[in-house]
CSV table of C-alpha atoms in Angstrom, one decimal:
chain,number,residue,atom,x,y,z
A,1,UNK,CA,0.3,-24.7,-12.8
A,2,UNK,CA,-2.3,-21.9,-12.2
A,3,UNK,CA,-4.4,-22.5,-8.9
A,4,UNK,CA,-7.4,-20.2,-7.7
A,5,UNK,CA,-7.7,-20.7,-3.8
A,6,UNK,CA,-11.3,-19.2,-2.3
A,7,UNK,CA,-11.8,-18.0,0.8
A,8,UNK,CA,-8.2,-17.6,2.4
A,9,UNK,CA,-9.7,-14.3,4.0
A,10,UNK,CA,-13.0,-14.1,5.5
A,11,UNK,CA,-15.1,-11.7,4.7
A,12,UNK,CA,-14.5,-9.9,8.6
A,13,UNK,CA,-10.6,-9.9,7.8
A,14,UNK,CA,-11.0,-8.6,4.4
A,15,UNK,CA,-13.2,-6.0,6.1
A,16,UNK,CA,-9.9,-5.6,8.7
A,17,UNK,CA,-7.3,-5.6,6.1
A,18,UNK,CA,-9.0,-2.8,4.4
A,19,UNK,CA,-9.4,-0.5,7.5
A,20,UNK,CA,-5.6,-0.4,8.3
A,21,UNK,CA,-4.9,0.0,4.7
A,22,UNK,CA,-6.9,2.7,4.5
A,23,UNK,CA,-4.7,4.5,7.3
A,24,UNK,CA,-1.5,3.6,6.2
A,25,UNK,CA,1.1,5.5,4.2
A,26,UNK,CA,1.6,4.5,0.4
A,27,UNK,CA,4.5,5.0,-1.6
A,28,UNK,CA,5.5,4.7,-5.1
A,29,UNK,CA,5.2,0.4,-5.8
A,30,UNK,CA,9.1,0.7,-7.9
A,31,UNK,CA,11.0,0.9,-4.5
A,32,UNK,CA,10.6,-2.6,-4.1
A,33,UNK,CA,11.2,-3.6,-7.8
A,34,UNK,CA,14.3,-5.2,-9.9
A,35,UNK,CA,15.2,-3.1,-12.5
A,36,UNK,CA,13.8,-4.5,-15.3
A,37,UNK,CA,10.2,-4.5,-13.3
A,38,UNK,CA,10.8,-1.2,-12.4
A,39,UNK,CA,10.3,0.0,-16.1
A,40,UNK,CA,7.2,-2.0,-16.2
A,41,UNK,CA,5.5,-0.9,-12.7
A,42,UNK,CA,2.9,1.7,-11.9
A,43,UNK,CA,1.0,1.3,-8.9
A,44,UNK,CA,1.4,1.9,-5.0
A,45,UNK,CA,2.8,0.0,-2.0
A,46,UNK,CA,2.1,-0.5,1.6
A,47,UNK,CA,6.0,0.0,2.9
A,48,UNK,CA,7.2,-3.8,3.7
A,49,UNK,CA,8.5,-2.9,7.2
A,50,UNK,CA,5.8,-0.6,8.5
A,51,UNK,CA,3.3,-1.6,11.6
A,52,UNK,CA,0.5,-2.2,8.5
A,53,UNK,CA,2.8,-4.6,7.0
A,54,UNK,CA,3.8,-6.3,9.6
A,55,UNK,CA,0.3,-6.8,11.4
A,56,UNK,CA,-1.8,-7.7,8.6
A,57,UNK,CA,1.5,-10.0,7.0
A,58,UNK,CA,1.2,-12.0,10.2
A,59,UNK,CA,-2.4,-12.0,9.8
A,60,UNK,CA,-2.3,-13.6,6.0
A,61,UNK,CA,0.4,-16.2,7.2
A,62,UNK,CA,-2.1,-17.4,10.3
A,63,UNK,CA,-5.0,-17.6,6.7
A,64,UNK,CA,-2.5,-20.0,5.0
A,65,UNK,CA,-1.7,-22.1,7.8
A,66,UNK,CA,-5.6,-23.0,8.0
A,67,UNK,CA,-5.1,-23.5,4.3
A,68,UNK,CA,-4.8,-27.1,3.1
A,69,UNK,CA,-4.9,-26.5,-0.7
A,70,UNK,CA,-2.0,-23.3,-0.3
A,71,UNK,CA,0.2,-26.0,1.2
A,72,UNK,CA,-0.1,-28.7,-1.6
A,73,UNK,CA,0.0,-26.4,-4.2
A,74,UNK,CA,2.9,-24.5,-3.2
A,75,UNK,CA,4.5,-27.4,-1.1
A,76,UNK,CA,6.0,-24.2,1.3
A,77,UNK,CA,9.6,-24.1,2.7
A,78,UNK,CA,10.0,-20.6,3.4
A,79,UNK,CA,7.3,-17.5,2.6
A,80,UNK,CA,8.3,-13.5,2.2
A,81,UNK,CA,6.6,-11.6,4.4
A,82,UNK,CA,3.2,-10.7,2.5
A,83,UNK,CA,3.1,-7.0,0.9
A,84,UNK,CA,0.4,-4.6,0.0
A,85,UNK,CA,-0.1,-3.2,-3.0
A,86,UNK,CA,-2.8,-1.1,-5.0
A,87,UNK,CA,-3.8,-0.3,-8.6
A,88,UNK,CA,-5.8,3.1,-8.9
A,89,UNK,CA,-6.9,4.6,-12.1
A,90,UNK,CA,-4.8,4.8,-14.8
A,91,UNK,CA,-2.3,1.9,-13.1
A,92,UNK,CA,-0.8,-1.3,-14.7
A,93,UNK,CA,2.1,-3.5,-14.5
A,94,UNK,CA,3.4,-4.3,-17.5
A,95,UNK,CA,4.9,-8.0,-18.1
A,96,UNK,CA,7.6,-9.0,-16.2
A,97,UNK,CA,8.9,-12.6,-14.6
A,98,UNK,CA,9.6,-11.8,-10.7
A,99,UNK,CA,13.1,-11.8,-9.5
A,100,UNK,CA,14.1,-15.2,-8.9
A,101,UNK,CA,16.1,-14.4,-5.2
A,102,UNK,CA,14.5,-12.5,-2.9
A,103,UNK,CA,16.4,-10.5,0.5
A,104,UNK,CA,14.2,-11.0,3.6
A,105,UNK,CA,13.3,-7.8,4.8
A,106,UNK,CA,14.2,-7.6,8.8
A,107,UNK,CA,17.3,-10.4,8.1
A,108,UNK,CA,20.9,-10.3,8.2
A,109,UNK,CA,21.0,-10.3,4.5
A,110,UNK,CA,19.2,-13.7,4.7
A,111,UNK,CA,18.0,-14.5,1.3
A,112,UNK,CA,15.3,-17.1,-0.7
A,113,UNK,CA,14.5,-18.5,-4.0
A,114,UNK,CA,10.8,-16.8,-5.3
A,115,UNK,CA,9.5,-20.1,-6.6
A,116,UNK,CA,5.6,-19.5,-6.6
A,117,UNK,CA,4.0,-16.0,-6.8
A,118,UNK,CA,0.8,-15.4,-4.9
A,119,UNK,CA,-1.8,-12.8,-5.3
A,120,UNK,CA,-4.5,-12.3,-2.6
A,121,UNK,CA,-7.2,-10.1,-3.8
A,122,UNK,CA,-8.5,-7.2,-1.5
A,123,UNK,CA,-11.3,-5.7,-3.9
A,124,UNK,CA,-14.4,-7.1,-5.3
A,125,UNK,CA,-14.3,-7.4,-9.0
A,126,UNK,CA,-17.5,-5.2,-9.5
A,127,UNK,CA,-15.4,-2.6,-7.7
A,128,UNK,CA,-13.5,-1.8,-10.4
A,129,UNK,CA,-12.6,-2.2,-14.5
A,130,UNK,CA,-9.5,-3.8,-15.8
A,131,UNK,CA,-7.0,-4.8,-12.9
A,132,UNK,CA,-6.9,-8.7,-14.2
A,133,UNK,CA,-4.1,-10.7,-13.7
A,134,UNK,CA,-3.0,-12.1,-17.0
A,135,UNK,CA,-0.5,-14.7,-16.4
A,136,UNK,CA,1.4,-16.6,-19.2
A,137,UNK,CA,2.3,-20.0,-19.5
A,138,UNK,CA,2.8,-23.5,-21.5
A,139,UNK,CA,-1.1,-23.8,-21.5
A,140,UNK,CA,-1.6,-20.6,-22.6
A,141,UNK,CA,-2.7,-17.1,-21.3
A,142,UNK,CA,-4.9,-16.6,-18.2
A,143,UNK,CA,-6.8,-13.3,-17.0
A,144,UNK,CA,-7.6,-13.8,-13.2
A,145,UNK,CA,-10.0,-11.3,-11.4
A,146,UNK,CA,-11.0,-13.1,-8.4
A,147,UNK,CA,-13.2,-12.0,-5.3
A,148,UNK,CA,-11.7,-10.0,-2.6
A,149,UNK,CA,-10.4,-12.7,-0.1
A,150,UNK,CA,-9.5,-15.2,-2.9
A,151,UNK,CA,-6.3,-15.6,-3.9
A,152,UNK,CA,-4.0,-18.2,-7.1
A,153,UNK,CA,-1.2,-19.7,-7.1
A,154,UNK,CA,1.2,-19.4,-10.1
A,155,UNK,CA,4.7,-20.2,-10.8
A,156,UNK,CA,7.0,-17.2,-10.1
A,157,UNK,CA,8.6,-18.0,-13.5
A,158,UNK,CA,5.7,-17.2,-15.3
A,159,UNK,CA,5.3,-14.0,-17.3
A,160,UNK,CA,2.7,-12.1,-16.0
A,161,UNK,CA,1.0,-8.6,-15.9
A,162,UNK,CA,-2.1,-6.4,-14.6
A,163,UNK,CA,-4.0,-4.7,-16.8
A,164,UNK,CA,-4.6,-1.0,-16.5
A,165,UNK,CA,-7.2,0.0,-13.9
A,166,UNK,CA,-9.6,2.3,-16.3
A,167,UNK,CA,-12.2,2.7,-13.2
A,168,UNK,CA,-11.8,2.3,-9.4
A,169,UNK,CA,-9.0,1.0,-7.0
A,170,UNK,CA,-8.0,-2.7,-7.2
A,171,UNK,CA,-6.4,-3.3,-3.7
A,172,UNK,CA,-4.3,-6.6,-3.0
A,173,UNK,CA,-1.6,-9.1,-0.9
A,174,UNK,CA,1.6,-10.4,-2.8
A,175,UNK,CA,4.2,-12.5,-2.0
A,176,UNK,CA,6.6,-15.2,-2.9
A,177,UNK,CA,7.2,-18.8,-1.9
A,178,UNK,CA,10.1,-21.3,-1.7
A,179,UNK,CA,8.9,-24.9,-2.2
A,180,UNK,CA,10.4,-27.6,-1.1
A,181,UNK,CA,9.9,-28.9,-4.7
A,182,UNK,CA,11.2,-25.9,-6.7
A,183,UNK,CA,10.9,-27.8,-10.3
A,184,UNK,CA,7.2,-26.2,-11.6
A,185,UNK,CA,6.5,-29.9,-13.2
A,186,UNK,CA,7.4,-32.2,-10.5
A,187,UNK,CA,5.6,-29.5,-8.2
A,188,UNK,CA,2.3,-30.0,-10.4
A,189,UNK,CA,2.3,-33.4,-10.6
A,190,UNK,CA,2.4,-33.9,-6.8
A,191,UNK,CA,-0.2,-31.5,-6.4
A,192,UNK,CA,-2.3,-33.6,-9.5
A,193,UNK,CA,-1.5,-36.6,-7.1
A,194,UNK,CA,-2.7,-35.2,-3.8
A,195,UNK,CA,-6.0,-34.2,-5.5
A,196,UNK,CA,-6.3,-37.8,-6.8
A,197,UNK,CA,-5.5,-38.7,-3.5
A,198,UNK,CA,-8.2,-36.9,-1.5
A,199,UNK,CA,-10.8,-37.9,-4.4
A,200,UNK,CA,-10.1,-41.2,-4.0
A,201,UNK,CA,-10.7,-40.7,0.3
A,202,UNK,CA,-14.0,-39.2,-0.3
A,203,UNK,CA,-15.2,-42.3,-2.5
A,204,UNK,CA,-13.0,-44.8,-0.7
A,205,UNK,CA,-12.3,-46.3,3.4
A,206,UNK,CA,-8.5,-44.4,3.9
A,207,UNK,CA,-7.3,-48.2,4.7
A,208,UNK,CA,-8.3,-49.0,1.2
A,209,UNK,CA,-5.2,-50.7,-0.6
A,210,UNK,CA,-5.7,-47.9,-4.1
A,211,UNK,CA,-5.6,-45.3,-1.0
A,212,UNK,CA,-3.0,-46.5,0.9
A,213,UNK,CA,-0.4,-47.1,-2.4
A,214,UNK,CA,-1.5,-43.9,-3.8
A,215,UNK,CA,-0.4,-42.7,-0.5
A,216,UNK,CA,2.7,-44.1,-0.2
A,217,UNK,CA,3.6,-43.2,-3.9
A,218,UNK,CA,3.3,-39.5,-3.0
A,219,UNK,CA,5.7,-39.3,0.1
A,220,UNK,CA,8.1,-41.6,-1.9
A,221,UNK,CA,8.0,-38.8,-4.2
A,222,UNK,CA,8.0,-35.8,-2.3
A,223,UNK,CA,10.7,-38.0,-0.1
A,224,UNK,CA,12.9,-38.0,-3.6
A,225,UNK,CA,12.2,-34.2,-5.2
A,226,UNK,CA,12.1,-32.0,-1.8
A,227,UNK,CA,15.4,-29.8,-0.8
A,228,UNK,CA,15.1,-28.8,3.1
């Protein structure tokens, strides 16, 4: 399940997130990856525990709390702190499936299952050529090149890649999830349910009996597939 979210960022903290980015330090983006990503990487990082990290992370988790649609789709247990990346000329990241256990930076070795990936963009598209997202799945293969403050939703199981940056700087926000509902399927059919759900409340009184049964259904679900 593929899910584009608009508007996470506002245009005034994309505008914020790209002033301290500009004035942080960058290093090489393979510090942070497995080794098989490692082959596959070529881009930059924003260092996960430096003060840019850690301000603007706190920043992006305030953006998803105001977030309805990030919460069904991902159905959130834990999030990694959000990191910083950027893709200049000549930069790619070849496919790869994200590690599927992920150490918590700042933790006593506390760790967490990467169950949804998440990409934030920080660029415009017309800022640049290539960059896209191409994510791979049972439906088929997806390029995603979204405006900057946008951001989708993808299983972390997925194999995905960017596409070489042939002009410009693609700037960005990644992270990981750990659902409460870590199978992709059941995860996607509560979210096709929820959507249902609000349809049905925009056409419907939320006493109605379809409304309140779908309702019901859905926590008796969630109630039966979520791990706390």
């Amino acid at each position: 399940m593929l899910v584009q979210i608009r508007q996470v960022l506002t245009r005034e903290e994309v505008a914020h997130c790209r002033r301290m980015l500009e004035a942080a330090a960058w290093v090489d983006g393979r510090q942070t990856a497995g080794e098989q990503s490692a082959k596959a990487k070529l881009n930059l990082q924003v260092p996960e525990n430096g003060p840019a990290s850690r301000e603007l992370g706190d920043l992006i988790l305030r953006a998803l709390g105001r977030t309805p649609l990030f919460s069904s789709a991902a159905l959130p247990l834990r999030v990694y702190p959000p990191m910083f990346n950027r893709y200049d000329t000549g930069m790619k990241f070849g496919a790869h499936v994200d590690n599927a256990i992920r150490y918590v930076p700042g933790t006593n070795g506390f760790r967490m299952r990467a169950d949804v990936s998440s990409t934030l963009f920080l660029t415009d598209p017309e800022d640049y050529d290539g960059g896209e997202l191409v994510v791979e799945d049972t439906y088929g293969t997806h390029a995603v090149k979204l405006p900057a403050g946008d951001m989708v939703v993808y299983p972390a199981t997925s194999l995905h890649r960017v596409n070489e940056i042939t002009r410009g700087s693609r700037w960005g926000c990644f992270f990981w999830t750990q659902s409460m509902v870590k199978d992709d399927g059941q995860r996607a059919f509560l979210y096709d349910m929820d959507m249902a759900i609000i349809g049905l409340r925009q056409a419907l009184p939320d006493d109605h009996p379809s409304v309140l049964a779908l309702t019901a259904s859905y926590h008796n679900l969630l109630r039966r597939w979520a791990e706390m």
